[in-house]
Amino acid sequence: MSIARLVRWSARSLVSCLFITCASLAGTAAQAQSPAAEEELKIVYPVDVPSWDPTAVTFPAGQSVYKAVFDSPLFIDGDLKLQPSLIKSWKWADDKNTRLTVELRDGVTFHDGSKLTTEDFKYSFFDRPKKDKKLAINGFFGSLKDIEVSSPTEATMVFTTPTPTAPNYLGFLTSYILPKAYIERVGEDGFQANPIGAGPYKIVRYERGSRVILEAYDKYWGPKPAIKRVVFEFVPDASARVAMLESGRADVSVQIPLREVNRLAKNANLTAKIYPYSEIFILQMPSYVEAFQNEHVRRALHMAINKQAISKAFYGNVAKPISVLATPGSPGDVPGYEFKFDKKAAQEELAKAGYGPDKPLKIQFLSTNNAFPSDYEMARAIVQMWSQIGVQADLQEITLAKYLELSHSSKVPGVMLYSWANATGDPEIFAGKILDPRLRFSTWKEPALAKTIDDLAALSDPAKRFEGYQALARESTEHAWSLPLLQSVATIAYKKNLDVKVYQTAYILPAEYRWSK
Amino acid sequence: MLAALVSHFTRRLMVAVPTMLALSIVVFIVLRLLPADPLGMMLPPNATNAEVEALRHTMGLDRSLLVQYGIWLGQVLQGDLGRSISSGVPVTQLIAHTLPATLELSFVALFLALLISVPGGLLLYVLHDRRGELVADAALVLLISIPGFLWGIFLMLGFGVYWPVLPFSGRFSSDVVAAGPTGFVLVDFLLRGQFGHWLDALSHLILPATALALGFSPLIVRVLRASLLEVSHEQYVTVARLRGQPEWRVILRHMLRNAFLPTLTLIGVQFGFLFGGTLLIEMIFSFPGLGNMMVQAVRNHDLPLIQGISLVFCAVILLINASVDCLYAVIDPRLRTS
């Protein structure tokens, strides 16, 4: 009897616990199962933006969020072609490509209703970056000497050196026009707390690390977004992103694991895609590490990698193997050129460097884990391929931030698997940046390449410029200064009744999405 | 009694100060010994060496470690933990925004853990030397073997995907606006009389808190059962039984209170692990708390933020330990008089 009472007491406690759970279940069950309103779109996104100043950080992963709120002067479309945006037209005012005249669209307003003019353009691209050297935009417009304002809609960008690729940068990372008067009125911290832009959506509420809620800006200069309310939910865990889509709590999920894409594609209510975009997987070679100063070693490492097998194993053959530092079909690509996988030739190259099965080459190999789709898995496969020719690679996991720090201080201890983003597709931002020894993120520090790159950058004839970069990219592969592997792939899954356009830039642009009838 | 408790609490806090200082030194030095340059993340790639050196000087990074530590400590004592490298936002502001979320999650998890483990401990005691003991022990071992984050995934799949009755992302729904004096949404919504929002916030807490609680409660169950077995042979228990009191009353009135002291010690010590466990759980459930922010800070090598969060983690754990010490005195009158 006494024990029975005790058991009853225990049971009552457990029941009270269950009651609390049930009460909350009852309160939320209906909400959890309700279908998403057609006026709303919920996107589960892997990262929050580090800062609401889009000119302060080089953050490719956050561009989709920035592009919803802010607007860039030019727009890079799905085929990586430059299209007018806030800048209506642009032309070089001289033959040397040092003076670029731009005409801004008239009647564009920021989210506070104030008019966007060339003063805002000058402030965002010249005045503010000159004052604050930490702003990442300085890295893209370093040769900008001045911006001459002729009228509220016309201005001329003046460069110290020929800069024919300047228009490309006006549609690339960090290029956004910010509201001068507003920032000067509320201060930098005030702007971070309540950011406004001239993009298709304005911020309704931002909960750091959790979500940003956006509402269509009714005075947006371009086509009005079909979906009025967009929520970017920041969900860092990939499994959770998949679960949210499957359970109907989200409408779009990006950067989902490749193995999940095939599974989700079988779901009758969802569409799932793997698509190549304008990034490339490369192996960065630190020239300051002794082992990699031997060209035979570098070439052997390259020859031993079976890129097609990696693509098949990890990317369903969607990621195309590349032989130069450019995406296939882009202006920097070398048609017909192929660097072939050849294990035997790799062993011979390694033998020329004095290494082989009896005297294995020991190197360090760095890779991120989950920063890019299947990055660590690819690195492990490469380690196995290298081991077959007598290379012992010590694979170490590293964060992207740590790699960048090591790279910026020229302390990368080994080969690094890296995904190089270039939403413009221009070869200057592939070979021209990867191989520029003066840049703090380059690892191949060949001083002579600086002049080659400067000469190429100054060529105003696009055909000659592309030809020059193709030759440089080919030379890089032949000497194995940086090893091109595959074109990167992006993944997306969304509800079947949503019209989604995917871009080669991999940007998620909800302003262009719509619910189908 | 209150004065004695306050005095005891203050003494415990004073003892915690050297611990905090030692931890701050360890964190500061270890982070600076890493083979990486924080300036790498702060300047654009084409920054000149002169610009790098200028910023290094501005930040005091060209001075000795001791001087750097002194400057940093001086700022910390004035409540300034610096600015986050990745966002540029003051670290104190970021922590003030996320700490209540993590504390709320931890306390709800603790509450759930007690709801599970006190009846569980009693049940296991009752089953001692009975047929069901073996099965109950096996179940307990199984529960102990499953880490909190795995519970998180099970719960998310179970109650979030296959039977989608509970939310598993964020702190509350996107149509709910949180604004209140404390930052603890359960408290703020109650204060504002928004019971619908309160339920919404509670429902968002249930899965992550249960995941934490399920990882935490088996330990409490074990210690409580062991303590109950120990006190069951005490004289006062025998006397109570001889006086003809029913067994359930002996257990609940006499044994449980005394057996709870070692359990309280365990809770105090293990709360640090529970608090630390929020790192993974917050990540899985996209819960915007201190743990999630710490993971992002480590990924971004955001030194000021890592230092700030480490200090706060340490301070919270020391504060909890001091509070548990005071609770002993409340529960056990002998400690009060001593």
Coordinates of N, CA and C in Angstrom, one line a residue, chain B residues 83 86 151 169 249 291 294 336:
Chain B
R83 N 35.1 45.3 -29.1 CA 34.1 45.1 -30.2 C 34.4 43.8 -31.0
S86 N 34.2 40.4 -36.2 CA 33.4 40.1 -37.4 C 32.2 41.0 -37.6
W151 N 20.0 13.3 -28.4 CA 18.6 13.5 -28.0 C 18.0 14.6 -28.8
S169 N 13.2 25.5 -34.1 CA 14.1 26.5 -34.6 C 13.8 27.9 -34.0
R249 N 5.5 8.1 3.5 CA 5.7 9.4 4.3 C 7.2 9.4 4.8
G291 N 25.8 30.0 -26.6 CA 26.5 28.9 -27.1 C 26.6 29.0 -28.6
M294 N 29.1 31.5 -29.5 CA 30.4 31.1 -29.2 C 30.9 30.3 -30.4
R336 N 23.5 26.0 8.7 CA 23.1 27.4 9.0 C 23.8 27.8 10.3

